[in-house]
XYZ file of C-alpha atoms in Angstrom:
187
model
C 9.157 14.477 28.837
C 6.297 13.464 26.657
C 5.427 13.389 23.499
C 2.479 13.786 21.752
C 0.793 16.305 19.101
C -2.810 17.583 19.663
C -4.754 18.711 16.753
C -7.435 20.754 16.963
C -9.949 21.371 13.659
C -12.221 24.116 13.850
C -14.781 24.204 10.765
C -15.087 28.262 9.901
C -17.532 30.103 11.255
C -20.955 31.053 9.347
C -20.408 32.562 5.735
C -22.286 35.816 4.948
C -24.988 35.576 2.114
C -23.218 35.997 -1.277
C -19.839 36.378 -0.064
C -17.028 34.634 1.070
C -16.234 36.729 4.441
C -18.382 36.256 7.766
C -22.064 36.989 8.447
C -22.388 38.969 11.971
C -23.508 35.628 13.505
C -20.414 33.628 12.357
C -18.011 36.593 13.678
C -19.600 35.569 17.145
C -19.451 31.784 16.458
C -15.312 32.423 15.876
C -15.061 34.958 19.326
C -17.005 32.425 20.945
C -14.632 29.160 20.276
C -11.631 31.591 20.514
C -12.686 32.507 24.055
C -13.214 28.455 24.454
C -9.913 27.999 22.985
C -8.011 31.234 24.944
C -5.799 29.472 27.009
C -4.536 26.248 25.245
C -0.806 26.160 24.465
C -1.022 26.346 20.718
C 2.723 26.015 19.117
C 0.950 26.264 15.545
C -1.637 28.227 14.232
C -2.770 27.063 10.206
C -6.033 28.556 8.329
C -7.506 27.753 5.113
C -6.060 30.033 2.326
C -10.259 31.182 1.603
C -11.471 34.267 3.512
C -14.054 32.927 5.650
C -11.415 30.385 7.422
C -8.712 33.186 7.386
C -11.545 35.773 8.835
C -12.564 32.851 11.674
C -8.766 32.508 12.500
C -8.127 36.354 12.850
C -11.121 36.727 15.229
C -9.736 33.525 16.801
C -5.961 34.494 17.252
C -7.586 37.926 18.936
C -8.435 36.230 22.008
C -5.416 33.793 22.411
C -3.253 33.741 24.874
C -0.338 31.991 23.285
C 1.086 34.483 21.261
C 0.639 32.057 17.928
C -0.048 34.139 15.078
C -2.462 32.174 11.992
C -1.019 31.739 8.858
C -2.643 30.175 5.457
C -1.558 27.125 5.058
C -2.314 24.630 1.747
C -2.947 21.501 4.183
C -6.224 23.345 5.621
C -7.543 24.299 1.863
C -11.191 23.315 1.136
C -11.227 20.560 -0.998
C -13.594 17.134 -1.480
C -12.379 13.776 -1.363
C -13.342 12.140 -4.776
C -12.682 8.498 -5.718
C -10.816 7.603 -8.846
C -12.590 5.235 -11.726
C -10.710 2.393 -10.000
C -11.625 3.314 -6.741
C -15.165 3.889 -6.849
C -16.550 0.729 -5.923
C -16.013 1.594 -2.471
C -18.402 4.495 -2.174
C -22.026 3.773 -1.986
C -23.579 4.477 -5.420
C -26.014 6.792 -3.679
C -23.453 8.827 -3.368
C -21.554 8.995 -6.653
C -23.399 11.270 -8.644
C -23.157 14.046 -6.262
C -19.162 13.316 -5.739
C -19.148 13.842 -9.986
C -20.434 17.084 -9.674
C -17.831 18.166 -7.487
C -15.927 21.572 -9.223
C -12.474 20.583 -10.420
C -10.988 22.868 -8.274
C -12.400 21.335 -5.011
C -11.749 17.639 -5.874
C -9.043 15.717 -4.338
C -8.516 12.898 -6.125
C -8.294 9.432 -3.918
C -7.828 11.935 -0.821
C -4.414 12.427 -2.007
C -4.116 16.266 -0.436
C -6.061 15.005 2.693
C -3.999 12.022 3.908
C -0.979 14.455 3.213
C -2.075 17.004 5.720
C -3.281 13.900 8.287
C 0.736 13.347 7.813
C 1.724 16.310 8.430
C 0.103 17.668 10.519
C -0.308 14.637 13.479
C 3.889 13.913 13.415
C 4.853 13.738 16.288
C 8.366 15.190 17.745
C 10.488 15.941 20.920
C 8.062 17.542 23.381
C 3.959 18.786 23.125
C 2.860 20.268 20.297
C -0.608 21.566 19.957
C -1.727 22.614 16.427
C -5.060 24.762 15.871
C -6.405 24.608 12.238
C -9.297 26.458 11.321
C -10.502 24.766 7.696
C -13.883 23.199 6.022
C -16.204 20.363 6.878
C -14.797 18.114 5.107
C -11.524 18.160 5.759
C -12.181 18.005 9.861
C -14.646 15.046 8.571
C -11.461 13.398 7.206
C -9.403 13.886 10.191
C -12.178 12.188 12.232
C -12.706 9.080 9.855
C -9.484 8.532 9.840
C -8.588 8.606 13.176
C -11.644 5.697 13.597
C -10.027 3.577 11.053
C -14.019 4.110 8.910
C -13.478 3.173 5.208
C -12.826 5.933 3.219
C -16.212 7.087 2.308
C -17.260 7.199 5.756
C -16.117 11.225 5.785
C -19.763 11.967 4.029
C -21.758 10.964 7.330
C -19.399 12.965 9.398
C -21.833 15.972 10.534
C -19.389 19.462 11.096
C -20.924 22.508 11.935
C -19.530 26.150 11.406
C -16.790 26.185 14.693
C -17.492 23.217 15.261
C -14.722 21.608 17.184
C -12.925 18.601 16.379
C -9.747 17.312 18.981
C -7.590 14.322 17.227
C -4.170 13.153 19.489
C -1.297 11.583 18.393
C 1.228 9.923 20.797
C 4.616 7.450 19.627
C 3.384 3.887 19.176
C -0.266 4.627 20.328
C -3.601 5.096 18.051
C -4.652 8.259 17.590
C -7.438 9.357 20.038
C -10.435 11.696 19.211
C -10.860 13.933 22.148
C -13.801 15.339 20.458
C -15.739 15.740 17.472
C -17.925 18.288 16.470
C -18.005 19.639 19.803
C -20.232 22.905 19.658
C -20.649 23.440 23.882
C -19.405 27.013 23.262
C -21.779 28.172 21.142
């Protein structure tokens, strides 16, 4: 038997105007990758704690076929990877200014959060795992410059769209693969 673990990082679908729930078009953006996503195996089924990702994953987990029931889960949370003072010679200064502005509550200092869930979530064990995560932009960006091996900033030019569709998979003593990456063909 193989083993490998497949993530897959759906961004949530489009936020209503003035709220944090789903405008009518994003509720069809989320049937429409659920439909895409129907018949995949899914062992694990993680959302962002904030109510647009757990709204996306509800209209998702309608139309699955696995059984796999979402639950919020910290790893998914939106947050921004900031630099610290030591480490911000390795952004371009272009884009330091906006990365200061970030809200306290969305930074993650040095990625710290981030490369946690990367961890956690792409371990692989006995057997096929295949673990949907419905989050933010920039955490799928993460997952996707990491698994190129881009420096750290690199997550900033990673383009994510709402549902957008991001595959990363992890086998023993391999790379990591990206499937796909920002992979919208359902919409």
């Amino acid at each position: 038997m193989s083993s490998s673990t497949t993530v897959y990082l759906v961004r949530h679908a489009e936020q209503a105007t003035g709220g944090d729930g789903l405008s009518a078009l994003g509720a069809t953006q989320a049937a429409l990758v659920g439909r895409r996503l129907a018949g995949t195996p899914f062992t694990g089924f993680h959302h962002s704690p904030a109510p647009r990702a757990a709204e996306t994953a509800a209209i998702i987990a309608g139309t699955l076929t696995s059984g796999v029931q979402p639950h919020p889960c910290d790893l998914a949370a939106d947050r921004t990877p900031v630099p610290s003072p030591g480490r911000r010679s390795r952004y371009p200064a272009h884009y330091l200014p906006w990365l200061d502005a970030v809200p306290a509550e969305e930074r993650d200092e040095d990625a710290a959060a981030l490369t946690d869930a990367v961890d956690r979530l792409s371990r692989v064990g006995d057997g096929e795992r295949h673990e949907l995560v419905v989050t933010h932009r920039f955490v799928a960006a993460w997952f996707v410059r990491h698994v190129l091996g881009a420096p750290e900033w690199r997550w900033l030019a990673v383009d994510v769209a709402n549902t957008g569709l991001s595959v990363v998979r992890y086998q023993p003593e391999r790379p990591p693969v990206l499937v796909c990456s920002n992979d919208t063909g359902h919409l």
